[in-house]
Coordinates of C-alpha atoms in Angstrom, one line a residue:
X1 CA 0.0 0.0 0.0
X2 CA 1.2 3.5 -1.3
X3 CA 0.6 7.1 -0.6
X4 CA -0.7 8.6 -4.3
X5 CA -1.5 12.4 -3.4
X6 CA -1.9 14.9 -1.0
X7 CA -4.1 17.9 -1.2
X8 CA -3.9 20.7 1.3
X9 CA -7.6 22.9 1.5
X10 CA -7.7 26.2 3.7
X11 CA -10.7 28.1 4.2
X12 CA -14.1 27.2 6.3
X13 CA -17.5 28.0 7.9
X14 CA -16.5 31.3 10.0
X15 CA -12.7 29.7 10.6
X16 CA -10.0 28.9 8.3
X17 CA -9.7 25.9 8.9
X18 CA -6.4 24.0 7.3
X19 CA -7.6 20.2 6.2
X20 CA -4.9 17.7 4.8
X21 CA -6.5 14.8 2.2
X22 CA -3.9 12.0 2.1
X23 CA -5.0 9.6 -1.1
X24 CA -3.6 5.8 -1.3
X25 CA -3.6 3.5 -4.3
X26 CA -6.1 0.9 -2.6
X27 CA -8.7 3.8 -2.8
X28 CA -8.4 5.0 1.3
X29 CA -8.1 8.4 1.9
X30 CA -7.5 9.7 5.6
X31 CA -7.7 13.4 6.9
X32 CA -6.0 15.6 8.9
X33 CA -6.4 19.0 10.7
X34 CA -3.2 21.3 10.3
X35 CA -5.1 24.6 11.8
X36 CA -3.0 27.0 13.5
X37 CA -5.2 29.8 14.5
X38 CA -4.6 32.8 12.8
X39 CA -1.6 32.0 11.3
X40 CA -3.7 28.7 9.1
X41 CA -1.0 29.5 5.7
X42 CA 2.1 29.0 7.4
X43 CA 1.1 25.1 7.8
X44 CA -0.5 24.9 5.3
X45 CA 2.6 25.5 2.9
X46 CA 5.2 23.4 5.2
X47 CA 3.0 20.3 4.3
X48 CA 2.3 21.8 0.4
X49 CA 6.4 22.1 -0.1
X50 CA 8.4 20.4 2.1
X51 CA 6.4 17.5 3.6
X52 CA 3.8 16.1 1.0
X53 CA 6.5 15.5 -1.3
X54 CA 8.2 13.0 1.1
X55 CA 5.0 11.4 1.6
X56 CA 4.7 10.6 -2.0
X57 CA 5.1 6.5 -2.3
X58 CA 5.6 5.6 1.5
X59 CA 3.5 3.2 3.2
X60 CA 1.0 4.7 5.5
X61 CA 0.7 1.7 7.8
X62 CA 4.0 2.9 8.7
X63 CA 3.1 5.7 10.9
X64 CA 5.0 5.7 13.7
X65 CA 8.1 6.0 11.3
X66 CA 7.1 8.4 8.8
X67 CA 6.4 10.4 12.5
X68 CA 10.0 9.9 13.5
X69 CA 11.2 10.8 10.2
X70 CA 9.7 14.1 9.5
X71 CA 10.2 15.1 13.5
X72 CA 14.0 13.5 14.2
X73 CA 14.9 14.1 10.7
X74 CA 14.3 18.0 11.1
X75 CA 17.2 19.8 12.1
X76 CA 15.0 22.3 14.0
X77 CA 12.6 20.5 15.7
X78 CA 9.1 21.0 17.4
X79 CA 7.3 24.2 17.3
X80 CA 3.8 25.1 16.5
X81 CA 3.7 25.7 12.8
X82 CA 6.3 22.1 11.8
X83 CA 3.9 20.4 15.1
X84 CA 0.3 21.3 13.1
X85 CA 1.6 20.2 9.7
X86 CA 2.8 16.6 11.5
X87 CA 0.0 16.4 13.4
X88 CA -2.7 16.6 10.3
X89 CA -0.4 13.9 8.6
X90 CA -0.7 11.5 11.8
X91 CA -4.2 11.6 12.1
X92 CA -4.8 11.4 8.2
X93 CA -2.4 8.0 8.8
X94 CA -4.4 7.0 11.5
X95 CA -7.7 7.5 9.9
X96 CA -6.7 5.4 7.0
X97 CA -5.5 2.6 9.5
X98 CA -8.9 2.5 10.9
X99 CA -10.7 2.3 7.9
X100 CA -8.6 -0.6 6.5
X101 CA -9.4 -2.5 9.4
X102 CA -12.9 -1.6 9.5
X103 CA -12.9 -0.1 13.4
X104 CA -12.9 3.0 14.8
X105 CA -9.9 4.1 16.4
X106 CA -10.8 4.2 19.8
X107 CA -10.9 -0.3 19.3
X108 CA -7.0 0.2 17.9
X109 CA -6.1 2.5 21.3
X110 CA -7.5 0.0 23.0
X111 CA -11.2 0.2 23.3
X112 CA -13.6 2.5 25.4
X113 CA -12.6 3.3 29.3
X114 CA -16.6 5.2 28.9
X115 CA -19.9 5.4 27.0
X116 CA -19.9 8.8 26.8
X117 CA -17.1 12.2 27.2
X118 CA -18.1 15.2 29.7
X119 CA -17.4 18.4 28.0
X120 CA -17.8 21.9 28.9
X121 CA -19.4 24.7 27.6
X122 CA -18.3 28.7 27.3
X123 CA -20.3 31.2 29.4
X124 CA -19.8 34.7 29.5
X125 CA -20.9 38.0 29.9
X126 CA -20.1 41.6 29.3
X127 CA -21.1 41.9 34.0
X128 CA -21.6 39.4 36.3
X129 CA -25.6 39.3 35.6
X130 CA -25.0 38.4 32.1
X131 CA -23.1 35.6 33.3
X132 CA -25.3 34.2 35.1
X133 CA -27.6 34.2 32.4
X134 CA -25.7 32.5 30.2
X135 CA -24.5 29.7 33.3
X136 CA -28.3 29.2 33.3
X137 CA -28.7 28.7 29.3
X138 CA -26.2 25.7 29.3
X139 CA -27.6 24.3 32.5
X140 CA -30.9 23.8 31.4
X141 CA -29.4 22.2 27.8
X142 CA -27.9 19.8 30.0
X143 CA -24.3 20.8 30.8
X144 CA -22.6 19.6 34.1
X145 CA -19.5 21.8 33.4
X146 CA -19.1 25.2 32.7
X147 CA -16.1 27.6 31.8
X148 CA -17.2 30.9 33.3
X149 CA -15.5 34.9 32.2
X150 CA -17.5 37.9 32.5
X151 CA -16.0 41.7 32.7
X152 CA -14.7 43.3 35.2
X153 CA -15.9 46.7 36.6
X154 CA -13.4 49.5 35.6
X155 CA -11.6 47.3 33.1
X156 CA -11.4 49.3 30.2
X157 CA -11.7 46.5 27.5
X158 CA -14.0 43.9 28.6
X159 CA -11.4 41.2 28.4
X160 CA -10.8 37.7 27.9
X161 CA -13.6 35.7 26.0
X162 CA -16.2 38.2 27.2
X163 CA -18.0 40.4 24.9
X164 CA -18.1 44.5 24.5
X165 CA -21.5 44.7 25.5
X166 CA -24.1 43.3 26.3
X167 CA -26.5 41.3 24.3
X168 CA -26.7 37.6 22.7
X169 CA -24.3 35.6 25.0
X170 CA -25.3 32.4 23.8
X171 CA -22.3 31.1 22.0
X172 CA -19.6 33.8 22.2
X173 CA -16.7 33.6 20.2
X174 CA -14.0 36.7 20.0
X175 CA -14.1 38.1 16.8
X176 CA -10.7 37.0 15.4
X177 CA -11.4 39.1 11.7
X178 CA -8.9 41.7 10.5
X179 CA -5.1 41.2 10.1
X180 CA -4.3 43.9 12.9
X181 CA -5.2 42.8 16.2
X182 CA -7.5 44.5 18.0
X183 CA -5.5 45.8 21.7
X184 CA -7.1 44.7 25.1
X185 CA -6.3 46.3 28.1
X186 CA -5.5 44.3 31.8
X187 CA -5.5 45.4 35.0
X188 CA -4.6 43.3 37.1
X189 CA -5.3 44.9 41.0
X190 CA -9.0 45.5 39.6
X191 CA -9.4 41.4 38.6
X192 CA -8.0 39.6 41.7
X193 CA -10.2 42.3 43.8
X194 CA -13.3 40.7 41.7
X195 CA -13.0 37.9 40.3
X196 CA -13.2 35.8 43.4
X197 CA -16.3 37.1 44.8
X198 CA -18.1 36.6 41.2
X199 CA -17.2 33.6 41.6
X200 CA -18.7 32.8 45.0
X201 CA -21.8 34.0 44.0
X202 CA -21.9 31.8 40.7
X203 CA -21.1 28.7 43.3
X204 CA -24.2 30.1 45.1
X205 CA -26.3 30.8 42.5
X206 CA -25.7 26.8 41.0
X207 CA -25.2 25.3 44.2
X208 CA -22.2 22.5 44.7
X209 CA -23.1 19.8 42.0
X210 CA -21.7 22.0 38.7
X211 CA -18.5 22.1 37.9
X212 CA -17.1 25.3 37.8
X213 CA -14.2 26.4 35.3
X214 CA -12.1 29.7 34.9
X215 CA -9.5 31.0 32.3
X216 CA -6.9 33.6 33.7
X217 CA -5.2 33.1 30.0
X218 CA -1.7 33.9 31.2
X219 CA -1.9 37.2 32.5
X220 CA -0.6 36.9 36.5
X221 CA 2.6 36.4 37.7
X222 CA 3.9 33.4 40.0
X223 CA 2.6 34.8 43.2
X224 CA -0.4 37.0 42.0
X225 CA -1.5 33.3 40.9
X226 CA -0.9 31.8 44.0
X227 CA -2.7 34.1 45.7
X228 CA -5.2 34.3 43.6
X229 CA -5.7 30.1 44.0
X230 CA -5.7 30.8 47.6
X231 CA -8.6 33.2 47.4
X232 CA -10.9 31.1 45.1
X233 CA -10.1 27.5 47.0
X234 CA -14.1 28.1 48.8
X235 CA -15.4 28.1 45.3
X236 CA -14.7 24.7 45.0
X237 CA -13.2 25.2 40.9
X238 CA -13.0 22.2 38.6
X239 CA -9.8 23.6 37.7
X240 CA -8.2 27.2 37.2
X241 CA -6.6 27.5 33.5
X242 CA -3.6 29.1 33.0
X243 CA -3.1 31.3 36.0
X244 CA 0.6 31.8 35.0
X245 CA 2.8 31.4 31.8
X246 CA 4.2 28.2 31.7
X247 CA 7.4 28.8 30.3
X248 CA 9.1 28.7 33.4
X249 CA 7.6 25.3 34.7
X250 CA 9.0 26.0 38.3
X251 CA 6.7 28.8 38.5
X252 CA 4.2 26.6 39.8
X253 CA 5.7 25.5 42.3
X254 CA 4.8 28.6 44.2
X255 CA 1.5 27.7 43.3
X256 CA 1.0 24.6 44.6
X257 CA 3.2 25.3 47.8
X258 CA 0.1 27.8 48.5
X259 CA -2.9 26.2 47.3
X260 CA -4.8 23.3 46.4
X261 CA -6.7 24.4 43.2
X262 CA -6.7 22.0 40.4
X263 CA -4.8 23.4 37.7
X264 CA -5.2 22.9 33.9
X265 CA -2.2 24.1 31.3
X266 CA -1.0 23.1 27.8
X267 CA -3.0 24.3 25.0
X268 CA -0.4 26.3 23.7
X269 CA 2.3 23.3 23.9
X270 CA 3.6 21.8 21.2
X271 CA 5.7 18.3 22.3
X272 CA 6.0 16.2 25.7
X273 CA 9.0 18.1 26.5
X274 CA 7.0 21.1 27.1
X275 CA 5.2 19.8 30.0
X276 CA 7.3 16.5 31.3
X277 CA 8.7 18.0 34.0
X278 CA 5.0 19.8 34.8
X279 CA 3.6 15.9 34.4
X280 CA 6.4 14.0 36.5
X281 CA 6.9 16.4 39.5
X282 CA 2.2 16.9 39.7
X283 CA 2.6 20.8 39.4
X284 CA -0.4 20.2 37.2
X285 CA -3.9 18.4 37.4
X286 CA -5.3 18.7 34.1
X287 CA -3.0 18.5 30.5
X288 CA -4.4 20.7 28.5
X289 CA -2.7 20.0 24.7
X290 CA -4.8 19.9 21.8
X291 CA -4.0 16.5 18.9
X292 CA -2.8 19.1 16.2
X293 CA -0.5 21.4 17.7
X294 CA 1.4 18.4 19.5
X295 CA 1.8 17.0 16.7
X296 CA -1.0 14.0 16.1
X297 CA -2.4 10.9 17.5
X298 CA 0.9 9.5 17.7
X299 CA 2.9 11.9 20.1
X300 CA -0.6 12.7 22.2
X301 CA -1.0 9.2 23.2
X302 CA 2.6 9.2 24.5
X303 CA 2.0 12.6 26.4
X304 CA -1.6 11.1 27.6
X305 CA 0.7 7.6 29.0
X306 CA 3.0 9.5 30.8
X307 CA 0.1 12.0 32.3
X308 CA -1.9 8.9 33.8
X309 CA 1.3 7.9 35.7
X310 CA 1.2 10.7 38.0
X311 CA -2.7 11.3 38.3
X312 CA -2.7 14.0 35.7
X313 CA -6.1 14.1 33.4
X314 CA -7.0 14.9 30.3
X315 CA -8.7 18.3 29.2
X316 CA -7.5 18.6 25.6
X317 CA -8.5 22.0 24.1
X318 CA -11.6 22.3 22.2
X319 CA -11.3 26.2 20.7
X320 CA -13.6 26.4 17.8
X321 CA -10.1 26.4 15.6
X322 CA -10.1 23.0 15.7
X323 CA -11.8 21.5 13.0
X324 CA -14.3 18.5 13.3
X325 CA -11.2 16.1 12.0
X326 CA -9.2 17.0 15.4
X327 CA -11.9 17.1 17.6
X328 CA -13.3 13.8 16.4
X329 CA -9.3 12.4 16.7
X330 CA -9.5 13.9 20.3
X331 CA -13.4 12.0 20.7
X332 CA -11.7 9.2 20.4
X333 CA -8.8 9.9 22.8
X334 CA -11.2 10.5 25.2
X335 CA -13.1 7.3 25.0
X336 CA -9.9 5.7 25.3
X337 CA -7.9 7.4 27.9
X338 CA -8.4 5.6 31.1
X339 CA -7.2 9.3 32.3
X340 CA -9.9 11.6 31.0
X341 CA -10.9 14.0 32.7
X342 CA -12.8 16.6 30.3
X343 CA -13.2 18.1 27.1
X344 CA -13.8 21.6 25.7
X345 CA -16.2 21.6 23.4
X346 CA -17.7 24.6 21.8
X347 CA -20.4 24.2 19.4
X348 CA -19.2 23.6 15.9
X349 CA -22.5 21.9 14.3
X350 CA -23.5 24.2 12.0
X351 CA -25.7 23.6 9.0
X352 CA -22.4 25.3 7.2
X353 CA -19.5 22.7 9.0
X354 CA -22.0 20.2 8.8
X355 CA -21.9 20.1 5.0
X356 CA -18.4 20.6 5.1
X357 CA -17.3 17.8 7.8
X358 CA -20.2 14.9 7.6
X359 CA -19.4 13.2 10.9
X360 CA -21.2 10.5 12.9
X361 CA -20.3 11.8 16.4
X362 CA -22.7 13.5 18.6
X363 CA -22.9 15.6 21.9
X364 CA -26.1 15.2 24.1
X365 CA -26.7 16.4 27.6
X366 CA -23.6 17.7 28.3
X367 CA -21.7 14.3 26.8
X368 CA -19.7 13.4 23.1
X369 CA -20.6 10.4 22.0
X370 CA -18.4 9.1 19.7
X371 CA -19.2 7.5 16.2
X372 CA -18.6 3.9 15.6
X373 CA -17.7 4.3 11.6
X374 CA -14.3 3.2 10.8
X375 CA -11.3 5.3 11.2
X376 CA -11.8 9.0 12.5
X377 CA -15.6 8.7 11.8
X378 CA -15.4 12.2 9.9
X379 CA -15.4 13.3 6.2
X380 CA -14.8 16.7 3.8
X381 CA -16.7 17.5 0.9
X382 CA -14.6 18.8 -1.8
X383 CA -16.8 20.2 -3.6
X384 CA -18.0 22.0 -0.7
X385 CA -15.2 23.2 0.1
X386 CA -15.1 25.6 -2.5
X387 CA -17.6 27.9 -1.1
X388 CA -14.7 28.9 1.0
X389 CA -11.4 31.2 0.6
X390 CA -8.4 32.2 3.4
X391 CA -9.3 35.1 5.5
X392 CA -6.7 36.6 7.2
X393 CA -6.7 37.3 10.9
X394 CA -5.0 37.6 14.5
X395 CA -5.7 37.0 18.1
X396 CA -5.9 39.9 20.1
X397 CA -3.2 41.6 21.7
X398 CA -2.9 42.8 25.5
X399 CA -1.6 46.2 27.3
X400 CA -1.3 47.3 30.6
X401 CA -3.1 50.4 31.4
X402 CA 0.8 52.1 31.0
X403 CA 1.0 50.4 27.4
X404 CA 3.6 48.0 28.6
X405 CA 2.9 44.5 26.3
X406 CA 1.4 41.6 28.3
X407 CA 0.7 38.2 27.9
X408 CA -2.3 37.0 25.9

């Protein structure tokens, strides 16, 4: 069996999403998500001129090697942009394994730990009220776990994941558009002075049974986050995200020294070495890495392994720019991993990504249930995908109230 072709498609529903199409000459195609968020062309021409054409002819039952060759045989290895493009060709590998032997991949990881995946949902709000409105939406629609961000009085940008004003909250997503980022502005005194009591009165509000999630997306430092941990540990959180940069993985250390919080990092790693030492000495609770940027099936299920040796779960990241192909690769990771823990999901089942990405998988009350079609359990129209063009775009950027530069 041979790798014929390899076409590279970038545009989407809303997203640009970056899908890899690996043909064989038995007629087996497999897919693959390369997208890197807002910077979806940089992928997309590693794998058009550099690795597609070392594709060409190699067996793609062979995964595991043609993973060591295009990641040990780069001189400069890792990083995001070579970690997408290897990570779309893994699961493309992998969904063509599946579908010549007729299973889903979950039954070649090892069969299901679980029927069904928790996930949680995104609520927000431009004030605290709004919040709580939107808390209440994805209660009633069955959620038992909920990511909660709302904006802060005196802040003067409404801030992470939470919109300008206020309005339809049901399914916020930060508008991306335009190749100029648009500038937000922290402050960080007026969040720790808040943020806890909002949060007490959500744990009020939805009494003890909900699981209660919160994004600080990078911007303390080592002990603002520790204390901040200290101050929310009555709220009972399912875990606090990224209360500190993780560069420097002995920053928490502090952290833990002063708090027991669960903490969830990783969506912004790229290989096991980012986040060994964060796995093997329990500075962390959660691993939060997402199956593209780490570079496929193949290297998450290694990260995954080593996580369940030191009680670490799973939370891979569930941002809407990953396509259905990557979230349906990470559906089945999590009916797999005897380590699960949770899944961010945010709602990707439109009529448009429906045409686009025919999958079998489904989320009800709260829960994915994964598809029992052979391989990744997804598809991609073509034809399609031809409604769609590359839209350029950036994340955000973040100032102090002094324009210093901070972390996003």
């Amino acid at each position: 069996m041979k790798i014929t072709d390899a076409k590279v498609f970038v545009g989407g529903p809303g997203k640009n999403y970056v899908t890899l199409k690996i043909m064989t000459d038995q007629g087996i195609h497999g897919l693959g998500d390369a997208t890197l968020n807002n910077r979806e062309t940089l992928p997309a021409a590693y794998l058009r001129d550099y690795l597609i054409p070392n594709l060409i002819g190699t067996d793609p039952r062979n995964s595991e090697d043609i993973w060591q060759f295009f990641y040990r045989g780069a001189y400069f290895r890792g990083g995001p942009i070579a970690m997408a493009a290897f990570g779309a060709i893994d699961m493309a590998l992998w969904d063509i394994k599946g579908k010549l032997a007729g299973l889903p991949l979950y039954q070649l990881f090892g069969g299901k730990s679980r029927e069904g995946a928790m996930v949680y949902a995104h609520a927000t709000g431009a004030d605290l009220d709004e919040l709580l409105d939107s808390v209440a939406q994805y209660v009633e629609q069955g959620y038992k776990a909920v990511r909660v961000q709302c904006g802060i009085p005196g802040m003067p940008t409404a801030g992470y994941a939470v919109p300008d004003k206020k309005g339809n909250i049901r399914n916020y997503i930060t508008d991306f558009s335009g190749i100029r980022p648009r500038v937000e502005i922290w402050e960080t005194d007026r969040y720790m002075r808040y943020m806890p009591e909002a949060l007490a009165r959500i744990r009020a509000r939805f009494g003890p049974e909900l699981k209660l999630l919160h994004d600080v997306h990078h911007r303390l430092l080592p002990r603002e986050a520790a204390a901040f941990a200290r101050a929310v540990e009555p709220v009972n959180l399912f875990w606090l995200e990224d209360p500190t940069p993780a560069e420097d993985q002995d920053a928490l250390r502090l952290l833990r020294q002063h708090s027991t919080v669960p903490v969830a990092i990783g969506e912004v790693f790229n290989s096991i070495w980012d986040c060994n030492r964060l796995i093997e000495d329990e500075l962390i609770d959660f691993i939060r890495v997402a199956v593209t940027y780490v570079g496929g099936i193949t290297h998450v299920k290694r990260i995954v392994d080593l996580a369940g040796l030191h009680h670490v779960r799973t939370g891979f990241h569930g941002a809407p720019s990953h396509s259905p192909i990557s979230m349906a690769a990470q559906a089945h990771l999590n009916a797999w991993a005897p380590n699960f823990g949770i899944q961010e999901y945010l709602v990707l089942g439109t009529p448009e990504c429906d045409a686009l990405f025919p999958c079998g998988h489904r989320m009800e009350n709260g829960m994915v249930h994964v598809s029992d079609a052979p391989g990744l359990g997804v598809d991609f129209d073509e034809k399609e995908s031809g409604r769609y063009e590359y839209r350029p775009g950036s994340h955000p950027v973040v100032r102090l109230e002094d324009g210093t530069m901070w972390n996003y």
